[in-house]
């Protein structure tokens, strides 16, 4: 490791340690490296502009953010919740099942775990606690756990970022996330059912079956969103970036014209909030592009890959080791930073060990999402705490069973690539 790179790491971890935003820590440390190595600060601008110019796919990120915010602001979330209550609310632990099913459906629209938790999650926590049948910590915990499904089932902002750093097909990544996302939903519902019976949660008043067609009709236009996205991408009609624009436009037309639930003032506020969120992600992306150039200049990925191959590490041992590392990093870093800065270090080793990059990407994204709910510093736990004021200690006390089943599902998916790659192969993936 060169002295310049040691300076870079020292500055980055030092700034992060004193509480500086991670985007600023990455940018300043990268500039410190360039200055120390005598390459000139202007090179950072060139690397940044080249990276953005060659990454048309990045436009999908702000567009999916806009779509999610429009969904939350209109009545779309309420209609989806009403539909979910009619479908699964009649079983024991019904509102917990509603929570998971709503996340499965909403994940096909937002692509963001935070948007899921802060939007539709806040509404259903209020429903669960208002009924008096569920402890508020339990309601918050299952909401945080189910929100991790959001970036697994397409569309997925983290998978867009992984496609950027790995040069893999975003279409096959989206397909690879569908079955794992459904598996995550199933294990969460199974744990919710087990806890509901063990704790004796009361049954909800079932929605009459004659109400089901009306509620389905109310939610049907919103339920079409995932189908439109998937058909556009896999039918060859749109690129993933164009599909993101279609999603934002469809959400806008649905909320403003069809449901008449969006005013001009609300739309302005949505665009401002979306711009802020996109700028926050953009700063991390910009810093990561420069840092990745530095890492490549230091030849670290190839050295790491050669070292791992020299140790005769098996693909299974490598996958398990990376999973443990990503879970630990997920306790202190957000998923965007991990995907853009940490994961590129392991991609050459994956190629050397014959690990499929689509399989690795899906497992890595799931890993990052589980990190969001891993105590003590799971970002989703803090998001739920901020929007509901439920004490963090109560959420952490209830999160362990859901964290356990998600980890079990993650290990299975990591060791069984055929489960992840089954759907991509059905659509012609040769990996």
mmCIF file of N, CA and C in Angstrom, residues 8 23-24 26-53 282-294 297:
data_model
loop_
_atom_site.group_PDB
_atom_site.id
_atom_site.type_symbol
_atom_site.label_atom_id
_atom_site.label_comp_id
_atom_site.label_asym_id
_atom_site.label_seq_id
_atom_site.Cartn_x
_atom_site.Cartn_y
_atom_site.Cartn_z
ATOM 1 N N UNK A 8 -5.124 8.656 2.036
ATOM 2 C CA UNK A 8 -6.532 8.647 1.599
ATOM 3 C C UNK A 8 -7.402 7.924 2.630
ATOM 4 N N UNK A 23 -20.388 10.843 2.097
ATOM 5 C CA UNK A 23 -20.091 11.371 0.760
ATOM 6 C C UNK A 23 -18.953 12.382 0.823
ATOM 7 N N UNK A 24 -19.013 13.280 1.812
ATOM 8 C CA UNK A 24 -17.953 14.275 1.964
ATOM 9 C C UNK A 24 -16.635 13.608 2.349
ATOM 10 N N UNK A 26 -15.595 10.639 1.535
ATOM 11 C CA UNK A 26 -15.022 9.998 0.349
ATOM 12 C C UNK A 26 -14.425 11.032 -0.596
ATOM 13 N N UNK A 27 -15.147 12.127 -0.844
ATOM 14 C CA UNK A 27 -14.669 13.157 -1.769
ATOM 15 C C UNK A 27 -13.390 13.811 -1.265
ATOM 16 N N UNK A 28 -13.367 14.204 0.004
ATOM 17 C CA UNK A 28 -12.194 14.901 0.546
ATOM 18 C C UNK A 28 -10.985 13.977 0.591
ATOM 19 N N UNK A 29 -11.191 12.721 0.987
ATOM 20 C CA UNK A 29 -10.061 11.783 1.034
ATOM 21 C C UNK A 29 -9.518 11.508 -0.366
ATOM 22 N N UNK A 30 -10.408 11.452 -1.359
ATOM 23 C CA UNK A 30 -9.955 11.236 -2.741
ATOM 24 C C UNK A 30 -9.132 12.421 -3.234
ATOM 25 N N UNK A 31 -9.583 13.621 -2.901
ATOM 26 C CA UNK A 31 -8.817 14.808 -3.282
ATOM 27 C C UNK A 31 -7.465 14.841 -2.563
ATOM 28 N N UNK A 32 -7.448 14.378 -1.298
ATOM 29 C CA UNK A 32 -6.180 14.320 -0.564
ATOM 30 C C UNK A 32 -5.206 13.368 -1.244
ATOM 31 N N UNK A 33 -5.693 12.243 -1.745
ATOM 32 C CA UNK A 33 -4.837 11.290 -2.461
ATOM 33 C C UNK A 33 -4.256 11.929 -3.719
ATOM 34 N N UNK A 34 -5.110 12.579 -4.504
ATOM 35 C CA UNK A 34 -4.643 13.187 -5.753
ATOM 36 C C UNK A 34 -3.607 14.265 -5.479
ATOM 37 N N UNK A 35 -3.833 15.043 -4.420
ATOM 38 C CA UNK A 35 -2.873 16.090 -4.080
ATOM 39 C C UNK A 35 -1.543 15.495 -3.623
ATOM 40 N N UNK A 36 -1.622 14.443 -2.796
ATOM 41 C CA UNK A 36 -0.397 13.824 -2.275
ATOM 42 C C UNK A 36 0.396 13.130 -3.368
ATOM 43 N N UNK A 37 -0.296 12.591 -4.355
ATOM 44 C CA UNK A 37 0.396 11.874 -5.441
ATOM 45 C C UNK A 37 0.814 12.789 -6.578
ATOM 46 N N UNK A 38 0.478 14.083 -6.475
ATOM 47 C CA UNK A 38 0.875 15.048 -7.483
ATOM 48 C C UNK A 38 0.138 14.932 -8.798
ATOM 49 N N UNK A 39 -1.053 14.331 -8.801
ATOM 50 C CA UNK A 39 -1.795 14.133 -10.048
ATOM 51 C C UNK A 39 -2.657 15.335 -10.424
ATOM 52 N N UNK A 40 -2.887 16.245 -9.476
ATOM 53 C CA UNK A 40 -3.687 17.414 -9.808
ATOM 54 C C UNK A 40 -5.147 17.217 -9.457
ATOM 55 N N UNK A 41 -5.706 18.205 -8.778
ATOM 56 C CA UNK A 41 -7.096 18.110 -8.343
ATOM 57 C C UNK A 41 -8.057 18.079 -9.534
ATOM 58 N N UNK A 42 -7.653 18.713 -10.640
ATOM 59 C CA UNK A 42 -8.522 18.754 -11.816
ATOM 60 C C UNK A 42 -8.844 17.385 -12.370
ATOM 61 N N UNK A 43 -7.984 16.401 -12.080
ATOM 62 C CA UNK A 43 -8.242 15.043 -12.559
ATOM 63 C C UNK A 43 -9.537 14.485 -11.979
ATOM 64 N N UNK A 44 -9.873 14.921 -10.750
ATOM 65 C CA UNK A 44 -11.116 14.454 -10.126
ATOM 66 C C UNK A 44 -12.326 14.855 -10.964
ATOM 67 N N UNK A 45 -12.292 16.076 -11.475
ATOM 68 C CA UNK A 45 -13.403 16.525 -12.322
ATOM 69 C C UNK A 45 -13.518 15.711 -13.589
ATOM 70 N N UNK A 46 -12.376 15.398 -14.198
ATOM 71 C CA UNK A 46 -12.398 14.603 -15.429
ATOM 72 C C UNK A 46 -12.937 13.196 -15.164
ATOM 73 N N UNK A 47 -12.450 12.558 -14.081
ATOM 74 C CA UNK A 47 -12.921 11.213 -13.745
ATOM 75 C C UNK A 47 -14.420 11.233 -13.468
ATOM 76 N N UNK A 48 -14.868 12.249 -12.749
ATOM 77 C CA UNK A 48 -16.281 12.354 -12.399
ATOM 78 C C UNK A 48 -17.142 12.525 -13.644
ATOM 79 N N UNK A 49 -16.755 13.436 -14.525
ATOM 80 C CA UNK A 49 -17.552 13.694 -15.720
ATOM 81 C C UNK A 49 -17.533 12.501 -16.673
ATOM 82 N N UNK A 50 -16.380 11.853 -16.810
ATOM 83 C CA UNK A 50 -16.317 10.665 -17.670
ATOM 84 C C UNK A 50 -17.220 9.561 -17.133
ATOM 85 N N UNK A 51 -17.190 9.378 -15.810
ATOM 86 C CA UNK A 51 -18.018 8.332 -15.202
ATOM 87 C C UNK A 51 -19.499 8.595 -15.385
ATOM 88 N N UNK A 52 -19.906 9.853 -15.205
ATOM 89 C CA UNK A 52 -21.322 10.192 -15.354
ATOM 90 C C UNK A 52 -21.748 10.148 -16.821
ATOM 91 N N UNK A 53 -20.867 10.610 -17.716
ATOM 92 C CA UNK A 53 -21.208 10.641 -19.137
ATOM 93 C C UNK A 53 -21.404 9.239 -19.697
ATOM 94 N N UNK A 282 -26.335 11.199 -5.365
ATOM 95 C CA UNK A 282 -25.378 11.640 -6.379
ATOM 96 C C UNK A 282 -24.017 12.001 -5.802
ATOM 97 N N UNK A 283 -24.005 12.601 -4.612
ATOM 98 C CA UNK A 283 -22.725 12.932 -3.975
ATOM 99 C C UNK A 283 -21.924 11.660 -3.664
ATOM 100 N N UNK A 284 -22.624 10.632 -3.170
ATOM 101 C CA UNK A 284 -21.942 9.367 -2.883
ATOM 102 C C UNK A 284 -21.430 8.746 -4.179
ATOM 103 N N UNK A 285 -22.252 8.775 -5.234
ATOM 104 C CA UNK A 285 -21.840 8.208 -6.522
ATOM 105 C C UNK A 285 -20.610 8.942 -7.055
ATOM 106 N N UNK A 286 -20.641 10.288 -6.989
ATOM 107 C CA UNK A 286 -19.501 11.073 -7.462
ATOM 108 C C UNK A 286 -18.228 10.749 -6.708
ATOM 109 N N UNK A 287 -18.322 10.689 -5.390
ATOM 110 C CA UNK A 287 -17.149 10.340 -4.591
ATOM 111 C C UNK A 287 -16.663 8.938 -4.895
ATOM 112 N N UNK A 288 -17.611 8.005 -5.087
ATOM 113 C CA UNK A 288 -17.242 6.617 -5.360
ATOM 114 C C UNK A 288 -16.541 6.482 -6.714
ATOM 115 N N UNK A 289 -16.962 7.248 -7.714
ATOM 116 C CA UNK A 289 -16.310 7.189 -9.021
ATOM 117 C C UNK A 289 -14.841 7.586 -8.920
ATOM 118 N N UNK A 290 -14.571 8.651 -8.149
ATOM 119 C CA UNK A 290 -13.192 9.093 -7.989
ATOM 120 C C UNK A 290 -12.398 8.083 -7.161
ATOM 121 N N UNK A 291 -13.013 7.583 -6.076
ATOM 122 C CA UNK A 291 -12.322 6.609 -5.223
ATOM 123 C C UNK A 291 -12.049 5.317 -5.982
ATOM 124 N N UNK A 292 -12.987 4.881 -6.825
ATOM 125 C CA UNK A 292 -12.769 3.665 -7.611
ATOM 126 C C UNK A 292 -11.610 3.834 -8.590
ATOM 127 N N UNK A 293 -11.465 5.061 -9.131
ATOM 128 C CA UNK A 293 -10.303 5.347 -9.993
ATOM 129 C C UNK A 293 -9.006 5.199 -9.196
ATOM 130 N N UNK A 294 -9.021 5.692 -7.944
ATOM 131 C CA UNK A 294 -7.829 5.595 -7.098
ATOM 132 C C UNK A 294 -7.513 4.145 -6.780
ATOM 133 N N UNK A 297 -6.044 2.562 -9.727
ATOM 134 C CA UNK A 297 -4.672 3.032 -9.927
ATOM 135 C C UNK A 297 -3.697 2.298 -9.011
#
